[in-house]
CSV table of C-alpha atoms in Angstrom, one decimal:
chain,number,residue,atom,x,y,z
N,13,MET,CA,36.5,2.7,34.3
N,14,ASP,CA,36.2,3.8,30.6
N,15,ARG,CA,39.2,2.9,28.4
N,16,VAL,CA,42.2,5.2,28.4
N,17,LEU,CA,44.4,5.7,25.3
N,18,GLY,CA,48.0,6.8,25.5
N,19,ILE,CA,49.8,8.7,22.7
N,20,VAL,CA,53.4,9.8,22.5
N,21,ALA,CA,53.8,12.9,20.4
N,22,GLU,CA,55.8,16.1,19.7
N,23,TYR,CA,52.9,18.0,18.1
N,24,ASN,CA,55.4,20.3,16.5
N,25,PRO,CA,53.0,21.9,15.8
N,26,PHE,CA,49.6,20.1,16.1
N,27,HIS,CA,48.2,19.7,12.6
N,28,ASN,CA,45.3,18.0,10.7
N,29,GLY,CA,47.3,14.7,10.5
N,30,HIS,CA,47.6,14.6,14.3
N,31,LEU,CA,43.8,15.3,14.6
N,32,GLN,CA,43.0,12.5,12.2
N,33,HIS,CA,45.3,10.1,14.1
N,34,LEU,CA,43.8,11.1,17.4
N,35,GLU,CA,40.2,10.6,16.3
N,36,LEU,CA,40.8,7.3,14.5
N,37,SER,CA,42.8,6.0,17.5
N,38,LYS,CA,40.0,6.7,19.9
N,39,LYS,CA,37.5,5.0,17.6
N,40,ILE,CA,39.7,1.9,16.9
N,41,THR,CA,40.6,1.5,20.6
N,42,ASN,CA,37.1,2.4,21.9
N,43,SER,CA,38.7,4.9,24.3
N,44,LYS,CA,36.9,7.7,26.0
N,45,TYR,CA,40.0,9.4,27.5
N,46,THR,CA,43.4,10.3,26.0
N,47,ILE,CA,46.7,11.0,27.7
N,48,ALA,CA,49.6,12.4,25.6
N,49,VAL,CA,53.2,12.2,26.6
N,50,MET,CA,54.8,15.1,24.8
N,51,ASN,CA,58.4,16.4,24.6
N,52,GLY,CA,59.3,19.7,26.0
N,53,ASN,CA,61.2,22.4,24.0
N,54,PHE,CA,63.7,20.1,22.1
N,55,THR,CA,63.1,17.1,19.9
N,56,GLU,CA,64.3,13.6,19.3
N,57,ARG,CA,65.8,14.5,15.9
N,58,GLY,CA,68.1,17.0,17.6
N,59,GLU,CA,66.2,20.2,16.8
N,60,THR,CA,64.2,22.8,18.7
N,61,ALA,CA,60.4,22.7,18.9
N,62,ILE,CA,59.0,25.4,16.7
N,63,VAL,CA,56.9,26.8,19.5
N,64,ASP,CA,57.2,26.3,23.3
N,65,LYS,CA,55.7,23.3,25.2
N,66,TRP,CA,52.8,25.3,26.7
N,67,SER,CA,51.6,26.5,23.3
N,68,ARG,CA,51.7,23.0,22.0
N,69,THR,CA,49.9,21.7,25.1
N,70,LYS,CA,47.2,24.2,24.5
N,71,MET,CA,46.9,23.0,20.9
N,72,ALA,CA,46.6,19.4,22.0
N,73,LEU,CA,43.9,20.1,24.7
N,74,LEU,CA,41.8,22.2,22.3
N,75,ASN,CA,41.8,19.4,19.8
N,76,GLY,CA,40.8,16.4,22.0
N,77,ILE,CA,43.7,15.4,24.3
N,78,ASP,CA,42.6,15.2,27.9
N,79,LEU,CA,45.9,15.3,29.8
N,80,VAL,CA,49.3,16.3,28.6
N,81,ILE,CA,52.4,15.0,30.5
N,82,GLU,CA,55.9,16.3,29.6
N,83,LEU,CA,58.5,13.8,28.5
N,84,PRO,CA,61.7,14.8,30.4
N,85,LEU,CA,64.4,16.4,28.3
N,86,ILE,CA,66.9,13.6,28.5
N,87,TYR,CA,64.4,11.1,26.9
N,88,SER,CA,63.1,13.8,24.5
N,89,ILE,CA,66.6,14.2,22.8
N,90,SER,CA,67.7,10.6,23.1
N,91,SER,CA,67.9,8.0,20.3
N,92,ALA,CA,64.7,6.2,19.4
N,93,GLU,CA,65.3,3.5,21.9
N,94,ASN,CA,65.6,5.7,25.0
N,95,PHE,CA,62.9,8.1,23.7
N,96,ALA,CA,60.4,5.2,23.4
N,97,PHE,CA,61.5,3.6,26.7
N,98,GLY,CA,61.1,6.8,28.7
N,99,SER,CA,57.7,7.5,27.1
N,100,ILE,CA,56.4,4.0,27.8
N,101,LYS,CA,57.7,4.0,31.3
N,102,ILE,CA,55.6,7.1,32.0
N,103,LEU,CA,52.4,5.7,30.4
N,104,ASP,CA,52.9,2.3,32.2
N,105,SER,CA,53.5,3.9,35.6
N,106,LEU,CA,50.1,5.6,35.5
N,107,ASN,CA,48.3,2.3,36.0
N,108,ILE,CA,45.2,3.4,34.0
N,109,VAL,CA,46.3,3.3,30.4
N,110,ASP,CA,44.8,0.5,28.3
N,111,THR,CA,46.2,1.1,24.9
N,112,ILE,CA,48.8,3.1,23.0
N,113,SER,CA,48.4,4.2,19.4
N,114,PHE,CA,51.2,5.5,17.1
N,115,GLY,CA,51.5,6.5,13.5
N,116,ALA,CA,53.8,4.5,11.3
N,117,GLU,CA,54.4,3.8,7.6
N,118,TYR,CA,53.0,0.3,8.2
N,119,SER,CA,50.2,-0.9,10.5
N,120,ASN,CA,51.3,-4.5,10.8
N,121,ILE,CA,51.7,-5.1,14.6
N,122,PRO,CA,52.6,-8.8,14.3
N,123,LEU,CA,55.7,-7.9,12.2
N,124,PHE,CA,56.7,-5.2,14.6
N,125,TYR,CA,56.4,-7.8,17.4
N,126,LYS,CA,58.6,-10.2,15.4
N,127,VAL,CA,61.4,-7.6,15.1
N,128,SER,CA,61.1,-6.4,18.7
N,129,GLU,CA,61.5,-9.9,20.0
N,130,ILE,CA,64.9,-10.2,18.2
N,131,LEU,CA,66.0,-6.9,19.7
N,132,VAL,CA,64.9,-7.9,23.2
N,133,ASN,CA,66.3,-11.4,23.2
N,134,GLU,CA,69.4,-10.7,20.9
N,135,PRO,CA,70.0,-14.3,19.6
N,136,GLU,CA,73.7,-15.1,19.3
N,137,LYS,CA,73.5,-15.3,15.5
N,138,TYR,CA,72.0,-11.8,15.3
N,139,LYS,CA,74.7,-10.4,17.6
N,140,LYS,CA,77.5,-11.9,15.5
N,141,ILE,CA,76.1,-10.3,12.3
N,142,LEU,CA,75.6,-7.0,14.1
N,143,ASN,CA,79.3,-6.9,15.2
N,144,ILE,CA,80.4,-7.7,11.7
N,145,GLU,CA,78.4,-4.8,10.3
N,146,LEU,CA,79.7,-2.4,13.0
N,147,ASN,CA,83.2,-3.4,12.2
N,148,LYS,CA,82.6,-2.3,8.6
N,149,GLY,CA,82.2,1.3,9.8
N,150,LEU,CA,78.5,1.6,9.6
N,151,SER,CA,76.4,3.7,12.0
N,152,TYR,CA,74.7,1.7,14.7
N,153,PRO,CA,71.2,2.2,13.2
N,154,LYS,CA,72.3,1.1,9.7
N,155,ALA,CA,74.3,-1.9,11.1
N,156,ARG,CA,71.3,-3.0,13.2
N,157,GLU,CA,69.0,-2.7,10.2
N,158,THR,CA,71.4,-4.8,8.0
N,159,ALA,CA,71.9,-7.4,10.8
N,160,LEU,CA,68.1,-7.7,11.3
N,161,LEU,CA,67.5,-8.2,7.6
N,162,SER,CA,70.2,-10.8,7.3
N,163,PHE,CA,68.8,-12.6,10.4
N,164,LEU,CA,65.3,-12.5,8.9
N,165,GLY,CA,66.4,-13.7,5.5
N,166,ASN,CA,66.2,-10.3,3.7
N,167,ASP,CA,62.4,-10.7,3.4
N,168,LYS,CA,60.9,-7.8,1.4
N,169,LYS,CA,58.3,-7.1,4.0
N,170,TYR,CA,61.0,-6.5,6.6
N,171,ILE,CA,63.1,-4.4,4.2
N,172,ASP,CA,60.1,-2.1,3.8
N,173,ILE,CA,59.5,-1.9,7.6
N,174,LEU,CA,63.1,-1.3,8.6
N,175,SER,CA,63.7,1.4,6.0
N,176,ASN,CA,61.2,3.8,7.5
N,177,PRO,CA,61.8,5.9,10.7
N,178,ASN,CA,58.3,5.8,12.2
N,179,ASN,CA,58.3,2.0,11.8
N,180,ILE,CA,61.5,1.9,13.8
N,181,LEU,CA,60.0,4.0,16.5
N,182,ALA,CA,56.9,1.7,16.6
N,183,ILE,CA,59.2,-1.3,17.1
N,184,GLU,CA,60.9,0.5,20.0
N,185,TYR,CA,57.6,1.2,21.6
N,186,ILE,CA,56.7,-2.5,21.5
N,187,LYS,CA,60.2,-3.4,22.6
N,188,ALA,CA,59.7,-1.2,25.7
N,189,LEU,CA,56.3,-2.7,26.4
N,190,LYS,CA,57.9,-6.1,26.3
N,191,LYS,CA,60.8,-5.2,28.6
N,192,LEU,CA,58.4,-3.6,31.2
N,193,HIS,CA,56.0,-6.6,30.9
N,194,SER,CA,53.3,-3.9,30.4
N,195,SER,CA,49.6,-4.8,29.8
N,196,ILE,CA,49.2,-1.8,27.5
N,197,ILE,CA,48.0,-3.0,24.1
N,198,PRO,CA,49.7,-1.3,21.1
N,199,TYR,CA,47.9,-0.2,17.9
N,200,SER,CA,49.5,1.2,14.7
N,201,ILE,CA,47.8,3.5,12.3
N,202,LYS,CA,49.2,4.1,8.8
N,203,ARG,CA,50.4,7.6,8.3
N,204,SER,CA,48.7,9.6,5.6
N,205,SER,CA,51.8,11.8,4.9
N,206,ASP,CA,55.5,11.3,4.6
N,207,TYR,CA,57.3,12.9,7.6
N,208,SER,CA,60.2,14.1,5.3
N,209,ASP,CA,58.0,15.5,2.6
N,210,LYS,CA,58.4,19.3,2.6
N,211,CYS,CA,55.6,19.9,0.1
N,212,ILE,CA,52.0,20.6,1.2
N,213,HIS,CA,49.3,18.7,-0.7
N,214,GLY,CA,45.6,19.1,0.2
N,215,ASN,CA,44.6,19.5,3.8
N,216,ILE,CA,47.1,16.9,5.3
N,217,ALA,CA,50.8,17.8,5.7
N,218,SER,CA,53.7,16.6,7.7
N,219,GLY,CA,55.2,18.6,10.6
N,220,SER,CA,58.4,18.9,8.4
N,221,ALA,CA,56.4,20.5,5.6
N,222,ILE,CA,54.7,22.9,8.0
N,223,ARG,CA,58.0,24.0,9.6
N,224,TYR,CA,59.6,24.4,6.1
N,225,ALA,CA,56.7,26.7,5.1
N,226,LEU,CA,57.2,28.7,8.3
N,227,LYS,CA,60.9,29.2,7.5
N,228,ASN,CA,59.9,30.4,4.0
N,229,ASN,CA,57.2,32.8,5.4
N,230,ASN,CA,54.5,30.9,3.7
N,231,LEU,CA,52.0,31.2,6.5
N,232,ALA,CA,48.7,31.5,4.6
N,233,ILE,CA,48.9,27.9,3.3
N,234,LEU,CA,49.1,26.6,6.9
N,235,SER,CA,45.4,27.4,7.6
N,236,LYS,CA,44.5,24.6,5.3
N,237,VAL,CA,46.5,21.9,7.1
N,238,MET,CA,46.0,22.9,10.8
N,239,PRO,CA,43.0,23.0,13.0
N,240,GLU,CA,41.8,26.6,13.5
N,241,SER,CA,42.8,26.7,17.2
N,242,SER,CA,46.3,25.4,16.4
N,243,TYR,CA,46.7,27.9,13.6
N,244,SER,CA,45.5,30.7,15.9
N,245,ILE,CA,48.1,29.8,18.6
N,246,LEU,CA,50.8,29.6,16.0
N,247,LYS,CA,50.0,33.1,14.7
N,248,GLU,CA,50.1,34.5,18.2
N,249,ASN,CA,53.7,33.1,18.6
N,250,ILE,CA,54.7,34.5,15.2
N,251,LYS,CA,53.2,37.9,16.2
N,252,ASP,CA,55.3,37.9,19.4
N,253,ASN,CA,58.4,36.7,17.6
N,254,ARG,CA,58.6,33.5,19.6
N,255,LEU,CA,59.3,30.9,16.8
N,256,VAL,CA,62.5,29.2,17.6
N,257,ASP,CA,65.0,27.4,15.3
N,258,ILE,CA,68.2,25.6,16.2
N,259,SER,CA,70.1,28.2,14.1
N,260,LYS,CA,69.4,30.7,16.9
N,261,PHE,CA,72.0,28.8,19.0
N,262,ASP,CA,74.8,28.5,16.4
N,263,LYS,CA,77.2,30.9,18.2
N,264,LEU,CA,76.3,29.6,21.7
N,265,ILE,CA,77.0,25.9,20.7
N,266,LEU,CA,80.2,26.9,18.9
N,267,TYR,CA,81.3,28.9,22.0
N,268,LYS,CA,80.7,26.0,24.3
N,269,LEU,CA,82.5,23.6,21.9
N,270,ARG,CA,85.5,25.8,21.6
N,271,ASN,CA,85.7,26.1,25.4
N,272,MET,CA,85.4,22.3,26.0
N,273,SER,CA,88.4,20.0,26.4
N,274,LEU,CA,88.6,16.8,24.3
N,275,ALA,CA,87.8,14.8,27.4
N,276,GLU,CA,84.7,16.8,28.0
N,277,ILE,CA,83.5,16.2,24.4
N,278,ALA,CA,84.3,12.5,24.7
N,279,ASN,CA,82.0,12.4,27.8
N,280,LEU,CA,79.0,13.4,25.7
N,281,PRO,CA,76.4,10.6,24.8
N,282,ASP,CA,76.9,9.1,21.3
N,283,VAL,CA,80.6,10.3,21.2
N,284,ASN,CA,83.1,7.4,20.8
N,285,GLU,CA,85.9,6.1,18.7
N,286,GLY,CA,87.7,9.4,18.6
N,287,LEU,CA,84.7,11.4,17.3
N,288,GLU,CA,85.6,14.1,19.8
N,289,ASN,CA,88.7,15.0,17.8
N,290,LEU,CA,86.6,15.6,14.6
N,291,ILE,CA,84.0,17.6,16.5
N,292,LYS,CA,86.7,19.8,18.1
N,293,LYS,CA,88.5,20.4,14.8
N,294,ALA,CA,85.2,21.3,13.1
N,295,SER,CA,84.3,23.8,15.9
N,296,LEU,CA,87.5,25.7,15.2
N,297,THR,CA,87.0,25.9,11.4
N,298,CYS,CA,83.3,26.4,11.0
N,299,SER,CA,81.1,29.4,11.6
N,300,THR,CA,77.6,27.8,11.6
N,301,ILE,CA,76.0,24.6,12.7
N,302,PRO,CA,75.1,23.4,9.1
N,303,GLU,CA,78.8,23.8,8.2
N,304,LEU,CA,79.9,21.9,11.3
N,305,ILE,CA,77.4,19.0,10.6
N,306,LYS,CA,78.6,18.8,6.9
N,307,MET,CA,82.2,18.5,8.0
N,308,ILE,CA,81.5,15.7,10.6
N,309,LYS,CA,78.8,13.6,8.9
N,310,SER,CA,79.7,10.2,7.3
N,311,LYS,CA,78.2,6.8,6.8
N,312,ARG,CA,79.0,6.1,10.5
N,313,TYR,CA,77.9,9.5,11.9
N,314,THR,CA,74.4,10.4,10.7
N,315,ILE,CA,73.1,14.0,10.6
N,316,THR,CA,70.5,13.2,13.3
N,317,ARG,CA,73.1,11.7,15.6
N,318,ILE,CA,75.3,14.8,15.2
N,319,GLN,CA,72.4,17.1,15.8
N,320,ARG,CA,71.6,15.3,19.1
N,321,ILE,CA,75.2,15.6,20.1
N,322,LEU,CA,75.1,19.3,19.6
N,323,LEU,CA,72.0,19.5,21.8
N,324,TYR,CA,73.9,17.5,24.5
N,325,ILE,CA,76.6,20.3,24.3
N,326,LEU,CA,74.0,23.1,24.5
N,327,LEU,CA,72.2,21.5,27.4
N,328,ASP,CA,75.1,20.0,29.4
N,329,ILE,CA,74.0,16.4,29.0
N,330,THR,CA,76.7,13.8,29.9
N,331,LYS,CA,77.0,10.1,29.4
N,332,ASP,CA,76.2,9.7,33.1
N,333,ASN,CA,73.0,11.7,32.7
N,334,MET,CA,72.0,9.4,29.9
N,335,GLU,CA,72.8,6.2,31.7
N,336,PHE,CA,70.8,7.0,34.9
N,337,SER,CA,67.8,8.0,32.8
N,338,LYS,CA,67.7,4.4,31.6
N,339,LYS,CA,67.6,3.1,35.2
N,340,ILE,CA,65.0,5.3,36.9
N,341,SER,CA,61.3,5.8,36.6
N,342,PRO,CA,60.6,9.4,35.7
N,343,TYR,CA,58.2,11.7,37.4
N,344,ILE,CA,54.8,12.8,36.0
N,345,ARG,CA,55.1,16.5,35.0
N,346,VAL,CA,51.7,17.8,34.2
N,347,LEU,CA,51.6,20.5,31.5
N,348,GLY,CA,47.8,20.8,31.1
N,349,PHE,CA,44.4,19.1,31.2
N,350,ASN,CA,40.7,19.6,30.6
N,351,SER,CA,37.9,18.4,32.9
N,352,ASN,CA,38.3,14.8,31.8
N,353,GLY,CA,42.1,15.1,32.4
N,354,GLN,CA,41.5,16.4,35.9
N,355,ASN,CA,39.4,13.3,36.6
N,356,LEU,CA,42.2,11.2,35.2
N,357,LEU,CA,44.8,12.8,37.5
N,358,SER,CA,42.6,11.9,40.4
N,359,LYS,CA,42.4,8.3,39.3
N,360,ILE,CA,46.1,8.2,38.7
N,361,SER,CA,46.8,9.4,42.2
N,362,LYS,CA,44.5,6.8,43.7
N,363,SER,CA,45.9,3.9,41.6
N,364,ASN,CA,49.5,4.8,42.4
N,365,PRO,CA,49.8,7.0,45.5
N,366,ASN,CA,53.6,6.9,45.5
N,367,LEU,CA,53.9,8.1,42.0
N,368,PRO,CA,55.8,11.5,41.9
N,369,ILE,CA,53.3,13.9,40.2
N,370,ILE,CA,54.5,17.5,39.5
N,371,THR,CA,51.9,20.2,39.4
N,372,SER,CA,54.1,22.8,41.0
N,373,VAL,CA,57.9,22.7,40.2
N,374,LYS,CA,58.8,24.7,43.3
N,375,LYS,CA,56.8,22.5,45.7
N,376,PHE,CA,58.3,19.3,44.1
N,377,GLU,CA,61.8,20.7,44.5
N,378,ASP,CA,61.1,21.5,48.1
N,379,LYS,CA,59.7,18.1,49.0
N,380,CYS,CA,61.6,15.7,46.7
N,381,THR,CA,64.5,13.8,48.3
N,382,ASN,CA,65.4,11.8,45.2
N,383,THR,CA,68.5,13.4,43.8
N,384,TYR,CA,68.1,11.6,40.5
N,385,LEU,CA,64.6,13.0,39.9
N,386,LYS,CA,65.7,16.5,41.0
N,387,ASP,CA,68.6,16.3,38.5
N,388,LEU,CA,66.2,15.1,35.8
N,389,LEU,CA,63.9,18.1,36.5
N,390,TYR,CA,66.9,20.5,36.6
N,391,LYS,CA,67.6,19.6,33.0
N,392,ASP,CA,64.0,20.4,32.0
N,393,ILE,CA,64.3,23.8,33.7
N,394,LEU,CA,67.6,24.5,32.0
N,395,ALA,CA,66.2,23.5,28.6
N,396,THR,CA,63.4,26.1,28.9
N,397,ASN,CA,65.8,28.8,30.1
N,398,ILE,CA,68.1,28.2,27.1
N,399,TYR,CA,65.1,27.8,24.7
N,400,THR,CA,63.8,31.3,25.5
N,401,LEU,CA,67.2,32.8,24.5
N,402,GLY,CA,66.0,32.0,21.0
N,403,TYR,CA,63.2,34.6,21.2
N,404,ASP,CA,63.8,37.9,19.5
N,405,ASN,CA,62.7,39.7,22.6
N,406,ASN,CA,61.4,39.0,26.2
N,407,CYS,CA,63.9,36.2,26.7
N,408,LEU,CA,62.7,35.6,30.3
N,409,GLY,CA,64.0,32.7,32.3
N,410,ASN,CA,62.4,30.4,35.0
N,411,LEU,CA,59.1,30.0,33.0
N,412,ASP,CA,58.8,26.5,34.5
N,413,TYR,CA,58.2,28.2,37.8
N,414,THR,CA,56.0,31.1,36.6
N,415,ASN,CA,53.9,29.5,33.8
N,416,LYS,CA,50.8,27.9,35.1
N,417,ILE,CA,49.4,24.5,34.1
N,418,ILE,CA,47.2,24.9,31.0
N,419,LYS,CA,43.5,24.3,31.9
N,420,ILE,CA,40.8,24.1,29.3
């Protein structure tokens, strides 16, 4: 069979940088087919996707992806470790993926392997340094970064690698591949834009810059940095008032927080060491999410961590939900495909006949006897039902039942 490339992406929205990465990845890996594992309506940084998962699926398929599989919600809004592990578990379970390609600030796979080996094996010396840094009151990501650098001798090349978020995600992908003993070969392609840069230069821009331009009603400039098909889909969503921002849920999150007990807040993932008291206090004295985040954030509690916690509140995610997601193999929820993707689905079914593949949510619910998988799917359905409340009109629910698979 021809080689199959795997990509993990948010495509929020699909832009020229994504297209460049896809085309270069297929060339470098000599792959004919491409499967994308894509988050649903909420993201790893604790935000909403700017447009819904079906719109972004259509963007991906029109620009060269063959098959789009949804990353279940719990992985989509997890920390980098569980986000990567869930994504790799899906790609590995297909039994047909040869390579995975990801964008990072560096393209040095051997160095990524070196760091991932430490994180997988956790040498005693490294663990001792990590505990010392945590006891200083640092956030876990910062304490881990400091411990790794100390263990590796504060080498400049590692300093550069560990100070960039996409490098961290690349390390987590490789760590997941190692834990699963996967045969998938990783490739890293150097990003041509800074993910945090909010300015648009030339015809390549980060997703952050595009979303920032949208918030400031600077739509015209986006035609330069997005494929024509993606730009057209984005304009349709704007016309129908279906752009969603986390600010649309300010009052709903605050309502839920004010109605929760301290014990319920303490049962949220990433809440420990009395953080529930600070969150509860902030919910009673703040009127907006930015105000609440500003009141809580510190060197131990990063903005991204707080934003994820707020999503856990909005979407009823508990510590138990997060723990079982680490222990199970997720289903394959098909969002869309082209003719090549349809052939891939057939090959996937033949290579792994016991793999739970969802092409109809209702049929899967009726036949599935695995309560863990049904709970995982319930969270995806709930996420869409809440996401559509962010629309200015036509806030319909149950779209996971009524929206059809996108076929190009």
